[in-house]
Short mmCIF file of C-alpha atoms in Angstrom, two decimals:
data_model
loop_
_atom_site.label_atom_id
_atom_site.label_comp_id
_atom_site.label_asym_id
_atom_site.label_seq_id
_atom_site.Cartn_x
_atom_site.Cartn_y
_atom_site.Cartn_z
CA MET A 1 0.33 0.05 0.23
CA LEU A 2 3.13 2.34 0.80
CA ASP A 3 4.42 1.87 -2.62
CA ARG A 4 0.93 2.65 -4.40
CA ILE A 5 1.00 5.76 -2.52
CA PHE A 6 4.49 6.76 -2.79
CA PRO A 7 6.02 5.50 -5.92
CA ARG A 8 9.58 4.34 -5.55
CA GLY A 9 12.18 6.95 -5.31
CA ALA A 10 9.55 9.59 -4.45
CA LEU A 11 10.31 9.96 -0.87
CA ILE A 12 14.36 9.79 -1.34
CA LEU A 13 13.74 12.65 -4.13
CA SER A 14 11.68 14.52 -1.85
CA PHE A 15 13.72 14.68 1.31
CA LEU A 16 16.90 14.89 -0.62
CA SER A 17 15.21 17.96 -2.18
CA PHE A 18 14.31 19.26 1.70
CA VAL A 19 18.14 18.73 2.46
CA TYR A 20 18.94 20.51 -0.65
CA PHE A 21 16.76 23.77 0.06
CA LEU A 22 18.72 23.71 3.79
CA THR A 23 21.99 23.61 2.10
CA GLY A 24 20.57 26.67 0.15
CA ILE A 25 19.88 28.40 3.33
CA VAL A 26 23.58 27.59 4.78
CA ARG A 27 25.06 28.82 1.62
CA ASN A 28 22.95 32.12 1.88
CA ARG A 29 23.84 32.60 5.54
CA VAL A 30 27.58 32.31 4.67
CA PHE A 31 27.05 34.69 1.42
CA ALA A 32 25.53 37.38 4.02
CA ASN A 33 28.10 37.02 6.72
CA THR A 34 31.30 37.01 4.50
CA PHE A 35 30.22 39.42 1.89
CA GLY A 36 27.22 41.34 2.71
CA ALA A 37 24.96 43.08 0.39
CA GLY A 38 27.98 44.52 -1.81
CA PRO A 39 29.35 44.83 -5.15
CA GLU A 40 31.25 41.46 -4.97
CA LEU A 41 28.06 39.47 -4.31
CA ASP A 42 26.23 41.30 -6.87
CA ALA A 43 29.20 40.80 -9.23
CA TYR A 44 28.86 36.88 -8.73
CA ASN A 45 25.23 36.72 -8.50
CA ALA A 46 25.37 38.81 -12.18
CA ALA A 47 28.06 36.25 -13.69
CA PHE A 48 25.96 33.33 -13.32
CA ARG A 49 23.35 34.72 -15.19
CA ILE A 50 23.99 34.29 -18.85
CA PRO A 51 26.11 30.80 -18.71
CA GLU A 52 23.13 29.06 -16.87
CA ILE A 53 20.70 30.52 -19.82
CA ALA A 54 22.81 28.96 -21.97
CA LEU A 55 22.89 25.93 -20.54
CA ASP A 56 18.88 26.07 -19.46
CA VAL A 57 18.15 26.74 -23.07
CA LEU A 58 20.57 24.54 -25.08
CA VAL A 59 20.82 21.52 -22.62
CA ALA A 60 18.37 21.22 -19.87
CA ALA A 61 14.99 22.57 -21.09
CA GLY A 62 14.76 20.60 -24.12
CA LEU A 63 16.43 17.67 -22.82
CA THR A 64 14.42 16.44 -19.79
CA ALA A 65 11.48 16.10 -21.56
CA PRO A 66 12.24 13.72 -24.48
CA PHE A 67 15.13 11.74 -23.17
CA VAL A 68 13.86 9.31 -21.02
CA PRO A 69 11.04 8.51 -23.33
CA ILE A 70 12.85 7.67 -26.02
CA TYR A 71 15.76 6.05 -24.05
CA SER A 72 12.86 3.89 -22.72
CA SER A 73 11.72 2.77 -25.84
CA LEU A 74 14.90 1.63 -27.10
CA ARG A 75 15.67 -0.28 -23.97
CA HIS A 76 12.51 -2.04 -24.51
CA ASP A 77 14.10 -3.59 -27.92
CA ASP A 78 17.80 -3.14 -27.73
CA GLU A 79 19.93 -1.82 -24.56
CA GLY A 80 22.88 -1.28 -26.66
CA ALA A 81 21.29 1.09 -29.05
CA ALA A 82 19.64 3.12 -25.91
CA ASN A 83 23.15 3.34 -24.65
CA ASP A 84 24.40 4.50 -27.73
CA PHE A 85 21.86 7.17 -28.00
CA ALA A 86 22.51 8.21 -24.58
CA ARG A 87 26.46 8.71 -25.57
CA THR A 88 25.33 10.63 -28.50
CA VAL A 89 23.14 13.07 -26.48
CA LEU A 90 26.10 13.36 -23.95
CA THR A 91 28.63 14.05 -26.80
CA ALA A 92 26.35 16.52 -28.51
CA ALA A 93 25.22 18.07 -25.22
CA VAL A 94 29.08 19.08 -24.12
CA VAL A 95 29.97 19.91 -27.41
CA VAL A 96 26.82 22.39 -28.03
CA ILE A 97 27.51 23.80 -24.49
CA THR A 98 31.03 23.97 -25.04
CA VAL A 99 30.82 26.25 -28.25
CA ALA A 100 28.33 28.56 -26.20
CA ILE A 101 30.44 28.75 -23.06
CA VAL A 102 33.54 29.45 -25.22
CA ALA A 103 31.82 32.75 -27.08
CA ILE A 104 30.17 33.74 -23.60
CA ALA A 105 33.98 33.84 -22.19
CA ILE A 106 35.10 36.00 -25.17
CA ALA A 107 32.36 38.47 -24.87
CA ALA A 108 32.38 38.62 -21.26
CA PRO A 109 33.98 42.38 -21.15
CA TRP A 110 31.15 43.36 -23.34
CA LEU A 111 28.53 41.49 -21.13
CA ALA A 112 29.72 43.48 -18.08
CA THR A 113 29.07 46.92 -19.84
CA GLN A 114 25.88 45.48 -20.49
CA ILE A 115 24.63 43.08 -17.48
CA GLY A 116 26.77 45.20 -15.10
CA ALA A 117 26.01 48.56 -16.51
CA GLY A 118 25.95 50.26 -13.16
CA PHE A 119 29.01 48.45 -11.70
CA ASP A 120 32.02 50.51 -11.31
CA GLN A 121 35.20 49.48 -13.59
CA ARG A 122 36.90 47.14 -10.49
CA THR A 123 33.52 45.45 -10.09
CA ARG A 124 33.12 45.07 -14.07
CA GLU A 125 36.81 43.30 -14.05
CA LEU A 126 35.63 41.27 -11.24
CA TYR A 127 32.47 40.08 -13.16
CA VAL A 128 34.41 39.16 -16.13
CA THR A 129 36.97 36.69 -14.18
CA LEU A 130 33.99 35.51 -12.27
CA VAL A 131 31.86 34.95 -15.93
CA ARG A 132 34.91 32.88 -17.03
CA ILE A 133 35.31 30.60 -14.15
CA ASN A 134 31.62 29.79 -13.83
CA CYS A 135 31.65 28.91 -17.83
CA LEU A 136 33.93 25.96 -16.83
CA GLY A 137 31.05 24.99 -14.58
CA GLN A 138 28.35 24.74 -17.04
CA VAL A 139 30.37 22.16 -19.34
CA LEU A 140 30.59 19.82 -16.32
CA PHE A 141 26.59 20.54 -15.74
CA ALA A 142 25.90 19.64 -19.36
CA ALA A 143 27.43 16.48 -19.04
CA SER A 144 25.94 15.72 -15.39
CA ILE A 145 22.23 17.03 -16.79
CA CYS A 146 22.65 14.04 -19.32
CA LEU A 147 23.90 11.55 -16.69
CA GLY A 148 21.35 12.29 -14.57
CA GLU A 149 18.82 11.36 -17.15
CA VAL A 150 20.34 8.11 -17.64
CA LEU A 151 19.90 7.69 -13.76
CA VAL A 152 16.22 8.62 -13.81
CA ALA A 153 15.38 6.17 -16.40
CA HIS A 154 16.86 3.64 -14.36
CA ARG A 155 15.33 4.62 -11.03
CA ARG A 156 18.91 5.42 -9.80
CA PHE A 157 17.19 8.40 -7.72
CA LEU A 158 19.65 8.66 -4.76
CA PHE A 159 22.64 9.78 -7.12
CA TYR A 160 20.32 11.85 -9.22
CA ALA A 161 19.57 14.02 -6.08
CA LEU A 162 22.66 14.15 -4.25
CA ALA A 163 24.40 15.84 -7.33
CA PRO A 164 22.58 19.44 -6.45
CA ILE A 165 23.48 19.01 -2.54
CA LEU A 166 27.18 18.37 -3.33
CA TYR A 167 26.99 21.29 -5.68
CA THR A 168 25.77 23.69 -3.13
CA THR A 169 28.39 22.03 -0.79
CA GLY A 170 31.49 22.70 -2.82
CA ILE A 171 30.38 26.58 -2.98
CA ILE A 172 30.05 26.85 0.76
CA ALA A 173 33.28 25.29 1.31
CA GLY A 174 35.11 27.14 -1.11
CA THR A 175 33.81 30.47 0.55
CA VAL A 176 34.59 29.09 3.88
CA ILE A 177 38.24 27.87 3.01
CA GLY A 178 38.94 30.89 0.51
CA ALA A 179 37.31 33.85 0.93
CA GLY A 180 39.47 35.32 3.39
CA GLN A 181 42.57 35.21 1.30
CA PHE A 182 41.13 35.18 -2.47
CA GLY A 183 37.67 37.10 -1.81
CA ILE A 184 34.92 36.02 -3.99
CA VAL A 185 36.85 34.36 -6.79
CA ALA A 186 37.10 31.06 -4.18
CA THR A 187 33.60 31.44 -4.14
CA ALA A 188 33.49 30.84 -7.73
CA TRP A 189 36.15 28.13 -7.86
CA GLY A 190 33.94 26.61 -5.23
CA ALA A 191 31.25 26.54 -7.68
CA VAL A 192 33.29 24.93 -10.24
CA ALA A 193 34.52 22.29 -7.68
CA GLY A 194 30.79 21.86 -6.74
CA ALA A 195 29.75 21.21 -10.35
CA GLY A 196 32.58 18.48 -10.67
CA LEU A 197 30.94 16.86 -7.53
CA HIS A 198 27.38 16.86 -9.14
CA LEU A 199 28.98 15.18 -12.30
CA GLY A 200 31.23 12.95 -10.18
CA ILE A 201 28.18 11.27 -8.01
CA ARG A 202 26.08 10.75 -11.04
CA ALA A 203 29.18 9.21 -12.93
CA VAL A 204 29.09 6.78 -10.19
CA GLY A 205 25.56 6.33 -9.88
CA THR A 206 25.76 5.25 -13.80
CA LEU A 207 28.16 2.13 -12.74
CA ARG A 208 25.22 0.53 -11.06
CA THR A 209 23.53 0.43 -14.53
CA SER A 210 24.54 -1.07 -18.04
CA PHE A 211 25.55 2.57 -19.64
CA ARG A 212 29.14 3.74 -19.92
CA ALA A 213 30.09 7.17 -20.65
CA ARG A 214 32.11 7.60 -23.69
CA PRO A 215 32.25 9.81 -26.99
CA ALA A 216 29.71 8.92 -29.51
CA PHE A 217 28.55 10.91 -32.69
CA HIS A 218 25.28 8.81 -34.12
CA VAL A 219 23.13 11.62 -35.19
CA HIS A 220 21.81 10.36 -38.18
CA THR A 221 19.39 7.60 -36.36
CA PRO A 222 15.81 7.50 -35.92
CA ALA A 223 15.90 7.94 -32.51
CA PHE A 224 18.39 10.93 -32.26
CA ARG A 225 16.08 12.62 -34.86
CA GLU A 226 13.11 12.07 -32.76
CA PHE A 227 14.98 13.30 -30.13
CA VAL A 228 15.76 17.03 -31.99
CA ARG A 229 12.02 17.02 -32.67
CA LEU A 230 10.87 16.61 -29.49
CA MET A 231 13.26 18.87 -27.79
CA ILE A 232 12.85 22.10 -30.02
CA PRO A 233 9.18 22.80 -28.43
CA ARG A 234 10.37 22.82 -25.19
CA MET A 235 13.47 25.10 -25.89
CA ILE A 236 10.85 27.36 -27.43
CA SER A 237 8.72 27.25 -24.12
CA HIS A 238 11.66 27.69 -21.60
CA PRO A 239 11.56 31.39 -21.02
CA ILE A 240 7.69 30.96 -20.33
CA GLU A 241 8.19 30.47 -16.31
CA PRO A 242 10.71 33.45 -16.34
CA ALA A 243 8.35 35.85 -18.18
CA ILE A 244 5.85 35.03 -15.52
CA PHE A 245 7.79 35.97 -12.73
CA THR A 246 9.16 39.12 -14.73
CA PHE A 247 5.72 40.02 -15.06
CA PHE A 248 4.65 39.67 -11.36
CA THR A 249 7.47 42.03 -10.86
CA ALA A 250 6.77 44.57 -13.29
CA LEU A 251 3.14 44.88 -11.88
CA ALA A 252 3.95 44.47 -7.98
CA SER A 253 6.33 47.51 -8.53
CA THR A 254 3.19 49.57 -9.88
CA ILE A 255 0.85 48.36 -6.97
CA ALA A 256 2.67 49.16 -3.94
CA VAL A 257 6.55 50.41 -2.49
CA GLY A 258 7.88 46.94 -1.43
CA GLY A 259 5.38 45.00 -3.38
CA VAL A 260 7.95 43.24 -5.52
CA SER A 261 9.70 41.84 -2.15
CA ALA A 262 6.79 40.58 -0.53
CA VAL A 263 5.58 38.73 -3.91
CA ASN A 264 9.34 37.26 -3.93
CA PHE A 265 9.17 36.26 -0.19
CA ALA A 266 5.81 34.77 -0.84
CA LEU A 267 7.28 32.50 -3.80
CA ASP A 268 10.00 31.19 -1.81
CA TYR A 269 7.29 29.51 0.53
CA GLN A 270 4.80 28.42 -2.47
CA VAL A 271 7.69 26.77 -4.21
CA VAL A 272 8.33 24.26 -1.54
CA PRO A 273 5.31 22.01 -1.27
CA VAL A 274 5.25 22.03 -5.15
CA SER A 275 9.13 21.16 -5.34
CA LEU A 276 8.85 18.24 -2.72
CA ILE A 277 5.63 16.82 -3.77
CA GLY A 278 4.65 17.84 -7.43
CA ILE A 279 8.38 17.47 -8.70
CA ALA A 280 9.62 14.77 -6.89
CA PHE A 281 6.68 12.39 -7.22
CA SER A 282 6.19 12.99 -11.14
CA LEU A 283 9.72 12.41 -11.46
CA ALA A 284 9.50 9.29 -9.71
CA VAL A 285 6.92 7.55 -11.96
CA PHE A 286 8.31 9.29 -15.09
CA PRO A 287 10.38 5.87 -16.17
CA THR A 288 7.38 3.83 -15.42
CA LEU A 289 4.81 5.66 -17.55
CA SER A 290 7.79 6.02 -20.35
CA ALA A 291 8.29 2.26 -20.31
CA ALA A 292 4.51 1.63 -20.19
CA TYR A 293 4.01 3.26 -23.35
CA ALA A 294 6.77 1.75 -25.01
CA ASP A 295 5.29 -1.66 -23.94
CA ARG A 296 1.76 -0.48 -25.51
CA ASP A 297 0.19 -1.26 -21.79
CA PRO A 298 -2.64 1.47 -21.25
CA SER A 299 -3.89 0.07 -18.11
CA THR A 300 -0.58 0.48 -16.44
CA PHE A 301 0.21 3.73 -17.72
CA ARG A 302 -3.67 4.81 -16.68
CA ALA A 303 -3.01 3.04 -13.00
CA VAL A 304 0.20 4.58 -12.55
CA LEU A 305 -0.81 8.02 -13.76
CA GLY A 306 -3.79 7.94 -11.80
CA ARG A 307 -2.48 7.21 -8.48
CA ASN A 308 0.12 9.83 -9.04
CA LEU A 309 -2.41 12.67 -9.58
CA VAL A 310 -4.45 11.42 -6.23
CA THR A 311 -1.39 11.35 -4.39
CA ILE A 312 0.21 14.51 -5.45
CA GLY A 313 -3.65 16.44 -5.63
CA GLY A 314 -4.18 14.98 -1.79
CA LEU A 315 -0.69 15.78 -0.41
CA THR A 316 -0.51 19.17 -1.86
CA THR A 317 -3.95 20.34 -1.00
CA LEU A 318 -3.17 19.51 2.70
CA ALA A 319 0.34 21.65 2.17
CA ALA A 320 -1.96 23.98 0.92
CA ILE A 321 -4.34 24.49 3.59
CA THR A 322 -1.40 24.45 6.45
CA LEU A 323 0.44 26.96 4.47
CA PHE A 324 -2.94 29.38 4.22
CA VAL A 325 -3.78 28.73 7.63
CA GLY A 326 -0.20 28.97 8.91
CA SER A 327 0.96 31.94 6.63
CA GLY A 328 0.50 34.75 9.40
CA ILE A 329 2.94 32.73 11.93
CA LEU A 330 5.40 31.43 9.10
CA VAL A 331 5.92 35.37 7.92
CA ARG A 332 6.13 36.48 11.25
CA VAL A 333 8.80 34.11 12.83
CA LEU A 334 11.09 34.02 9.57
CA LEU A 335 10.73 37.18 8.36
CA GLY A 336 9.30 39.85 10.88
CA GLY A 337 11.39 41.82 12.74
CA GLY A 338 13.71 45.26 12.70
CA ARG A 339 12.69 46.88 9.60
CA PHE A 340 10.39 44.39 8.32
CA GLY A 341 7.95 45.61 10.51
CA ALA A 342 4.41 44.83 11.34
CA GLU A 343 2.75 46.08 7.97
CA ALA A 344 5.37 44.39 5.73
CA VAL A 345 4.15 41.15 7.77
CA ALA A 346 0.76 41.49 7.37
CA THR A 347 0.82 42.42 3.36
CA THR A 348 3.35 39.13 2.98
CA SER A 349 1.37 37.16 4.88
CA ALA A 350 -1.60 37.86 2.60
CA ILE A 351 0.15 37.28 -0.38
CA VAL A 352 1.38 33.91 1.17
CA ALA A 353 -2.25 32.69 2.03
CA ALA A 354 -2.99 33.59 -1.73
CA PHE A 355 -0.50 31.78 -3.22
CA ALA A 356 -1.59 28.75 -1.03
CA ILE A 357 -4.49 28.15 -3.55
CA SER A 358 -2.14 27.83 -6.34
CA VAL A 359 0.09 25.11 -4.86
CA PRO A 360 -2.14 21.88 -5.56
CA PHE A 361 -3.06 23.38 -9.32
CA ASP A 362 1.20 24.08 -9.58
CA ALA A 363 2.13 20.81 -8.57
CA LEU A 364 -0.34 19.09 -11.03
CA ALA A 365 0.87 20.59 -13.80
CA TYR A 366 3.91 18.35 -13.15
CA PRO A 367 2.32 14.97 -13.54
CA LEU A 368 0.37 15.82 -16.52
CA SER A 369 3.27 17.13 -18.00
CA ARG A 370 5.47 14.26 -17.49
CA GLY A 371 2.60 12.03 -18.75
CA LEU A 372 2.50 13.64 -22.28
CA TYR A 373 6.33 13.75 -22.31
CA ALA A 374 6.14 9.81 -21.71
CA THR A 375 3.64 9.51 -24.84
CA HIS A 376 6.63 11.56 -26.98
CA ASP A 377 4.58 14.59 -27.05
CA THR A 378 5.96 18.08 -26.15
CA ILE A 379 3.95 20.07 -28.44
CA ARG A 380 0.46 19.97 -26.57
CA GLN A 381 2.32 20.92 -23.37
CA VAL A 382 3.58 23.93 -24.92
CA ILE A 383 0.72 24.88 -26.07
CA ALA A 384 -0.92 24.58 -22.31
CA SER A 385 1.86 26.38 -21.01
CA PHE A 386 1.19 29.35 -23.65
CA ILE A 387 -1.99 29.50 -22.87
CA GLY A 388 -1.74 29.28 -19.07
CA PHE A 389 0.68 32.03 -19.26
CA GLY A 390 -1.77 34.23 -21.01
CA THR A 391 -4.54 33.45 -18.42
CA VAL A 392 -2.18 34.57 -15.49
CA LEU A 393 -1.05 37.77 -17.28
CA ALA A 394 -5.19 38.40 -18.01
CA ALA A 395 -6.35 37.44 -14.65
CA ALA A 396 -3.84 39.13 -12.37
CA SER A 397 -4.05 42.05 -14.66
CA ALA A 398 -7.81 42.32 -14.37
CA LEU A 399 -7.89 41.74 -10.49
CA ALA A 400 -4.81 44.15 -9.37
CA PRO A 401 -7.37 47.41 -9.97
CA SER A 402 -9.57 45.81 -6.91
CA LEU A 403 -7.49 43.57 -4.93
CA GLY A 404 -4.21 45.01 -5.31
CA LEU A 405 -1.17 42.67 -4.73
CA VAL A 406 -3.27 39.48 -4.04
CA ALA A 407 -4.17 39.61 -7.39
CA ILE A 408 -0.87 38.44 -8.47
CA PRO A 409 -1.32 35.09 -6.52
CA LEU A 410 -5.05 34.95 -7.29
CA GLY A 411 -4.27 35.10 -11.24
CA TYR A 412 -1.14 32.51 -11.07
CA ALA A 413 -3.88 30.11 -9.46
CA VAL A 414 -6.46 30.60 -12.38
CA GLY A 415 -3.65 30.55 -14.93
CA MET A 416 -2.89 27.00 -13.48
CA ALA A 417 -5.75 25.95 -13.31
CA VAL A 418 -6.40 26.67 -16.67
CA LYS A 419 -3.15 24.89 -17.62
CA ASP A 420 -4.05 21.52 -15.77
CA VAL A 421 -7.37 21.14 -17.42
CA LEU A 422 -5.78 21.62 -20.89
CA LEU A 423 -3.18 19.33 -20.18
CA ALA A 424 -5.60 16.47 -18.88
CA ALA A 425 -7.56 17.08 -21.83
CA PHE A 426 -4.50 16.38 -24.07
CA LEU A 427 -3.29 13.61 -22.32
CA LEU A 428 -6.58 11.94 -22.11
CA GLN A 429 -6.44 12.15 -26.00
CA ARG A 430 -2.99 10.45 -26.04
CA ILE A 431 -4.22 7.70 -23.38
CA ARG A 432 -7.36 6.76 -25.95
CA GLY A 433 -4.82 6.83 -28.82
CA LEU A 434 -2.46 4.51 -26.78
CA SER A 435 -5.50 2.42 -26.07
CA ARG A 436 -6.36 1.94 -29.28
CA SER A 437 -3.03 1.09 -30.80
CA ALA A 438 -2.50 -1.76 -27.87
CA GLY A 439 -2.83 -4.90 -28.99
CA PRO A 440 -3.60 -8.35 -26.74
CA PRO A 441 -0.02 -9.76 -27.25
CA GLN A 442 1.79 -6.88 -25.85
CA ALA A 443 -0.51 -6.09 -23.08
CA ALA A 444 -0.14 -9.90 -22.20
CA SER A 445 3.80 -9.56 -22.13
CA ALA A 446 3.64 -6.31 -20.05
CA THR A 447 1.89 -7.60 -17.19
#
């Protein structure tokens, strides 16, 4: 019964995600105590933006949706072909990000004048140094992301989820050990070391699978062509989430002084149950859904997806109620005091409570999206995401004149609900198609 409610790997992913949040808190405290809110930390934070965007757009965004379904389909018939495909994706990802990173490193002085337009000359020079150091880490991350998808396909979630914790640990260690002598440059090298640990732990994890990492470039195969076809829509839709949060910032700035900070603080609380439950639990069943689709087994697909939706929906509803009821205490205890007075506590608490409404809707989008990805479909998820984005903009803008800052979380909840409905409708179509194409022999062998 426990396995039916909590899919294998979900609790490991949730627990280690929580540990990752805790290490993030420790990292922020170390930063605050070591550097304060000064130009060094500004340069460090700014130096990560462009290289990380390149990694997200060129590798992470497109790779995480189609890799596991295609890899699982290939493993169904030929383990060797699946591993050749994985090696080709690994090689291509490293080559592509290396080319992009070299261009960014060369352009770093120009980027310093654009991204750091308000920096003084010394801070701009520091920015250039930090960008170039950070570029090394992105190449390691590209390889690690590919190995991570192999681990997900093989359900090796422990090694997968330990990687982000080790990365943050590297940053903390670099700061504590070297900041006194080398300043924030030591932190940047700590981030590179952390990226090496991120890759290393996942490489160790793959030793317990049939996959062995080595260069391969079999790009003229049907599997790789399908991979490219499926990843392009995800790359196009990647800017949607940053665009939503940019819109929140712009709208909040027009409603009230301090509104941007209040919304950002509230989002920090809203994302926790979504990550620990929605993202972790949907990732845990992703390889099972992909394998069921490869086996043309609609009954297993429906059963696993249905249990996942019920579990995520139920747990995140409880989390939302808890967040709604406890928003005042949470904000007062964790943020209240000093210049964050009673009025700021009240405003932020109201926004946290309103964001709580969106938690189940936001979380349910992940298993529904993973279900579509498992059926080798990324276009419909992109359509639902764009329509949801438009709904968020329209609803929040319409509600803002009468509700103020609370309109932002309420608009977000409406947009996520619309997105869920569309994802569910699209996924139902895919499942019906799977049922029609499934034959008795395949269903029998799958069970």
